[in-house]
Coordinates of C-alpha atoms in Angstrom, one line a residue:
Chain A
G1 CA -136.5 -209.0 95.5
A2 CA -138.7 -206.2 94.4
G3 CA -141.2 -206.8 91.7
V4 CA -142.4 -204.5 88.9
S5 CA -143.8 -201.3 90.4
Q6 CA -146.2 -198.8 88.8
T7 CA -147.2 -195.3 89.8
P8 CA -149.7 -193.9 90.4
S9 CA -151.9 -196.8 91.3
N10 CA -155.0 -194.7 90.4
K11 CA -155.3 -191.7 88.2
V12 CA -158.4 -189.6 87.5
T13 CA -158.2 -187.0 84.9
E14 CA -160.5 -184.9 82.7
K15 CA -161.0 -185.3 79.0
G16 CA -158.4 -183.5 77.0
K17 CA -155.7 -183.5 79.7
Y18 CA -152.2 -185.0 79.5
V19 CA -151.2 -187.9 81.8
E20 CA -147.9 -189.8 82.5
L21 CA -147.8 -193.3 83.9
R22 CA -144.6 -194.7 85.3
C23 CA -143.1 -198.2 85.4
D24 CA -140.1 -199.4 87.4
P25 CA -139.1 -202.9 86.1
I26 CA -137.3 -205.6 88.0
S27 CA -133.7 -204.6 88.4
G28 CA -131.6 -206.0 85.6
H29 CA -134.4 -206.7 83.3
T30 CA -133.7 -205.3 79.9
A31 CA -137.1 -206.0 78.3
L32 CA -140.1 -203.9 79.2
Y33 CA -143.7 -204.1 78.0
W34 CA -146.8 -202.0 78.3
Y35 CA -150.3 -203.5 78.0
R36 CA -153.8 -202.0 78.4
Q37 CA -156.7 -203.9 80.0
S38 CA -160.2 -202.7 79.5
L39 CA -163.0 -203.9 81.8
G40 CA -163.9 -207.6 81.2
Q41 CA -161.1 -208.0 78.6
G42 CA -157.6 -209.5 78.6
P43 CA -154.6 -207.3 78.4
E44 CA -153.8 -205.8 75.0
F45 CA -150.2 -205.2 73.9
L46 CA -149.1 -201.6 73.4
I47 CA -145.3 -201.4 73.1
Y48 CA -142.1 -203.3 73.9
F49 CA -138.7 -201.9 74.8
Q50 CA -135.4 -203.7 74.6
G51 CA -133.0 -201.5 76.5
T52 CA -133.7 -197.9 75.6
G53 CA -135.2 -198.5 72.2
A54 CA -138.8 -199.3 71.3
A55 CA -138.4 -202.7 69.5
D56 CA -142.2 -202.9 68.7
D57 CA -144.7 -200.1 69.1
S58 CA -147.3 -201.5 66.8
G59 CA -149.8 -201.8 69.5
L60 CA -150.1 -198.1 70.3
P61 CA -153.6 -197.1 69.3
N62 CA -152.8 -193.7 67.8
D63 CA -150.3 -190.8 68.0
R64 CA -151.7 -189.6 71.3
F65 CA -149.9 -192.4 73.0
F66 CA -146.1 -192.3 73.4
A67 CA -143.6 -194.1 75.7
V68 CA -140.0 -193.6 76.6
R69 CA -137.3 -195.5 78.4
P70 CA -134.3 -193.1 78.3
E71 CA -131.9 -195.0 80.5
G72 CA -133.0 -198.5 79.9
S73 CA -134.7 -198.9 83.2
V74 CA -137.8 -196.8 84.2
S75 CA -140.4 -196.2 81.5
T76 CA -143.1 -193.6 81.2
L77 CA -146.2 -194.0 79.1
K78 CA -147.6 -190.7 78.0
I79 CA -151.1 -190.0 76.8
Q80 CA -152.0 -186.6 75.3
R81 CA -155.5 -185.2 74.9
T82 CA -157.0 -188.0 76.9
E83 CA -160.4 -189.4 75.8
R84 CA -163.0 -191.3 77.8
G85 CA -162.2 -194.4 75.8
D86 CA -158.7 -194.3 77.2
S87 CA -160.0 -195.4 80.6
A88 CA -158.5 -198.7 81.5
V89 CA -155.9 -200.4 83.6
Y90 CA -152.4 -199.9 82.2
L91 CA -150.1 -202.8 82.9
C92 CA -146.3 -202.9 82.7
A93 CA -144.3 -206.1 82.6
S94 CA -140.6 -206.9 82.4
S95 CA -138.4 -209.9 81.5
P96 CA -134.7 -210.6 81.9
G97 CA -133.8 -210.2 78.2
P98 CA -135.1 -210.3 74.7
Q99 CA -135.4 -214.1 74.3
V100 CA -138.7 -215.4 73.4
Q101 CA -140.4 -217.7 75.9
E102 CA -139.1 -215.8 78.8
T103 CA -141.6 -215.2 81.6
Q104 CA -143.0 -211.6 81.7
Y105 CA -143.5 -210.3 85.2
F106 CA -146.4 -207.9 85.6
G107 CA -146.8 -204.9 87.9
P108 CA -150.1 -204.2 89.7
G109 CA -151.2 -201.7 87.1
T110 CA -152.3 -198.1 87.0
R111 CA -156.1 -197.6 86.8
L112 CA -156.8 -194.6 84.6
L113 CA -160.2 -193.0 84.6
V114 CA -160.9 -190.2 82.1
L115 CA -164.0 -188.1 83.0
Chain B
G1 CA -153.3 -212.3 63.3
D2 CA -152.4 -214.5 66.2
S3 CA -155.2 -214.8 68.8
V4 CA -156.5 -216.7 71.7
T5 CA -160.1 -217.7 72.4
Q6 CA -161.4 -218.7 75.9
M7 CA -164.7 -220.3 76.7
E8 CA -167.4 -217.8 77.5
G9 CA -168.6 -216.9 81.0
P10 CA -167.6 -217.3 84.6
V11 CA -167.1 -220.7 86.1
T12 CA -168.6 -221.5 89.5
L13 CA -167.9 -224.8 91.2
S14 CA -167.7 -226.5 94.5
E15 CA -164.5 -227.2 96.5
E16 CA -162.8 -230.4 95.4
A17 CA -164.6 -230.4 92.0
F18 CA -162.7 -230.8 88.7
L19 CA -161.9 -227.7 86.8
T20 CA -161.4 -227.3 83.0
I21 CA -161.1 -224.0 81.2
N22 CA -160.9 -224.2 77.5
C23 CA -158.4 -222.3 75.4
T24 CA -157.9 -222.5 71.7
Y25 CA -155.5 -220.4 69.6
T26 CA -154.8 -219.2 66.1
A27 CA -151.2 -218.6 65.1
T28 CA -149.2 -218.6 61.9
G29 CA -145.9 -220.0 63.4
Y30 CA -144.9 -222.0 66.5
P31 CA -146.1 -220.0 69.5
S32 CA -145.4 -220.5 73.1
L33 CA -148.5 -220.8 75.3
F34 CA -149.2 -219.5 78.8
W35 CA -151.8 -219.4 81.5
Y36 CA -151.7 -216.4 83.8
V37 CA -153.8 -216.0 86.9
Q38 CA -155.0 -212.8 88.6
Y39 CA -156.1 -213.3 92.3
P40 CA -158.4 -210.7 93.8
G41 CA -156.5 -207.4 94.4
E42 CA -153.2 -208.7 92.9
G43 CA -151.4 -208.4 89.6
L44 CA -151.1 -211.0 86.8
Q45 CA -148.9 -214.0 87.7
L46 CA -147.6 -216.7 85.4
L47 CA -149.3 -220.0 86.3
L48 CA -147.7 -222.3 83.8
K49 CA -146.3 -222.4 80.3
A50 CA -145.5 -224.7 77.4
T51 CA -143.1 -223.8 74.6
K52 CA -143.6 -226.6 72.0
A53 CA -146.2 -229.1 70.9
D54 CA -147.0 -231.9 73.3
D55 CA -145.3 -230.1 76.2
K56 CA -147.2 -230.2 79.4
G57 CA -147.0 -227.2 81.8
S58 CA -147.8 -227.7 85.4
N59 CA -147.9 -225.8 88.7
K60 CA -149.9 -225.7 91.9
G61 CA -151.9 -228.8 90.8
F62 CA -152.9 -227.1 87.5
E63 CA -151.9 -228.7 84.1
A64 CA -152.2 -227.8 80.5
T65 CA -150.9 -229.7 77.4
Y66 CA -149.9 -227.9 74.2
R67 CA -152.0 -229.7 71.5
K68 CA -151.0 -228.6 68.0
E69 CA -153.4 -230.9 66.2
T70 CA -156.4 -229.2 68.0
T71 CA -154.7 -225.8 68.5
S72 CA -155.6 -226.0 72.2
F73 CA -154.1 -225.4 75.6
H74 CA -156.9 -226.3 78.1
L75 CA -156.3 -225.7 81.8
E76 CA -157.2 -228.5 84.2
K77 CA -157.1 -229.1 88.0
G78 CA -158.4 -232.2 89.6
S79 CA -159.6 -230.8 92.9
V80 CA -160.0 -227.1 93.3
Q81 CA -159.8 -225.1 96.6
V82 CA -161.5 -221.9 97.6
S83 CA -158.1 -220.2 97.3
D84 CA -158.1 -221.0 93.5
S85 CA -160.8 -218.4 93.0
A86 CA -159.3 -215.9 90.5
V87 CA -159.4 -214.8 86.9
Y88 CA -157.5 -217.1 84.5
F89 CA -156.0 -215.8 81.2
C90 CA -154.7 -217.9 78.4
A91 CA -152.0 -216.2 76.3
L92 CA -149.7 -216.9 73.4
Q93 CA -146.4 -215.5 72.4
P94 CA -145.9 -215.8 68.6
G95 CA -142.1 -216.4 68.6
S96 CA -139.8 -215.7 65.7
G97 CA -138.6 -212.6 67.5
N98 CA -142.1 -211.4 68.4
N99 CA -142.2 -211.2 72.1
R100 CA -145.7 -209.7 72.7
L101 CA -148.3 -211.7 74.5
A102 CA -151.8 -212.0 73.1
F103 CA -154.3 -212.7 75.8
G104 CA -157.8 -214.3 75.8
K105 CA -160.6 -212.5 77.6
G106 CA -160.1 -214.4 80.8
N107 CA -162.4 -216.6 82.9
Q108 CA -163.6 -215.8 86.4
V109 CA -163.5 -218.9 88.5
V110 CA -165.4 -218.9 91.8
V111 CA -165.0 -221.9 94.1
I112 CA -167.6 -222.2 96.8
P113 CA -167.0 -224.1 100.0

């Protein structure tokens, strides 16, 4: 079946602009995660949704970052007043449910470049 | 907090050589441990996992054993192929309701024919 998809695959924006990044999880997966991967680093956790609600948003770096999942499927990560330091690959993952130890399936990522 | 440390630097080795990538962790509870792999141009994929002490995860000829006494989860493969060239990430999931993954920095593995 279809895996996790993310759009756009690449996004170039100017400092100060607003961007939205979209994630389509695997159908039926109730858990959804966002991570950020800077060059040469491993992914860093941003936020975790179980269903429609954010169960853990402690990884969001500041209040410019916000994510929603209004119908418990597609999620959008929103970044306001982008800064050059926001440049990274943003990864989305999903898993079947909230149980710990479940495999997280990753999408290909959105590469964000802030000029 | 919970964290993972991987050995520094890329790894270059010849085909059929033995591969070891070291991974140690720091955790307050009883985490689950994972190795993820990222092949060129592809997304992160789960390679193997272990959910409790002394468990051995294995897949595609790779193995890793969850060692609580040394807080380690080293990845090994007895005979690598060119197709194993990729970036390998060690990760932990804290457990106790905390589902987030904490990743190491990753190791680039290059296998030359």
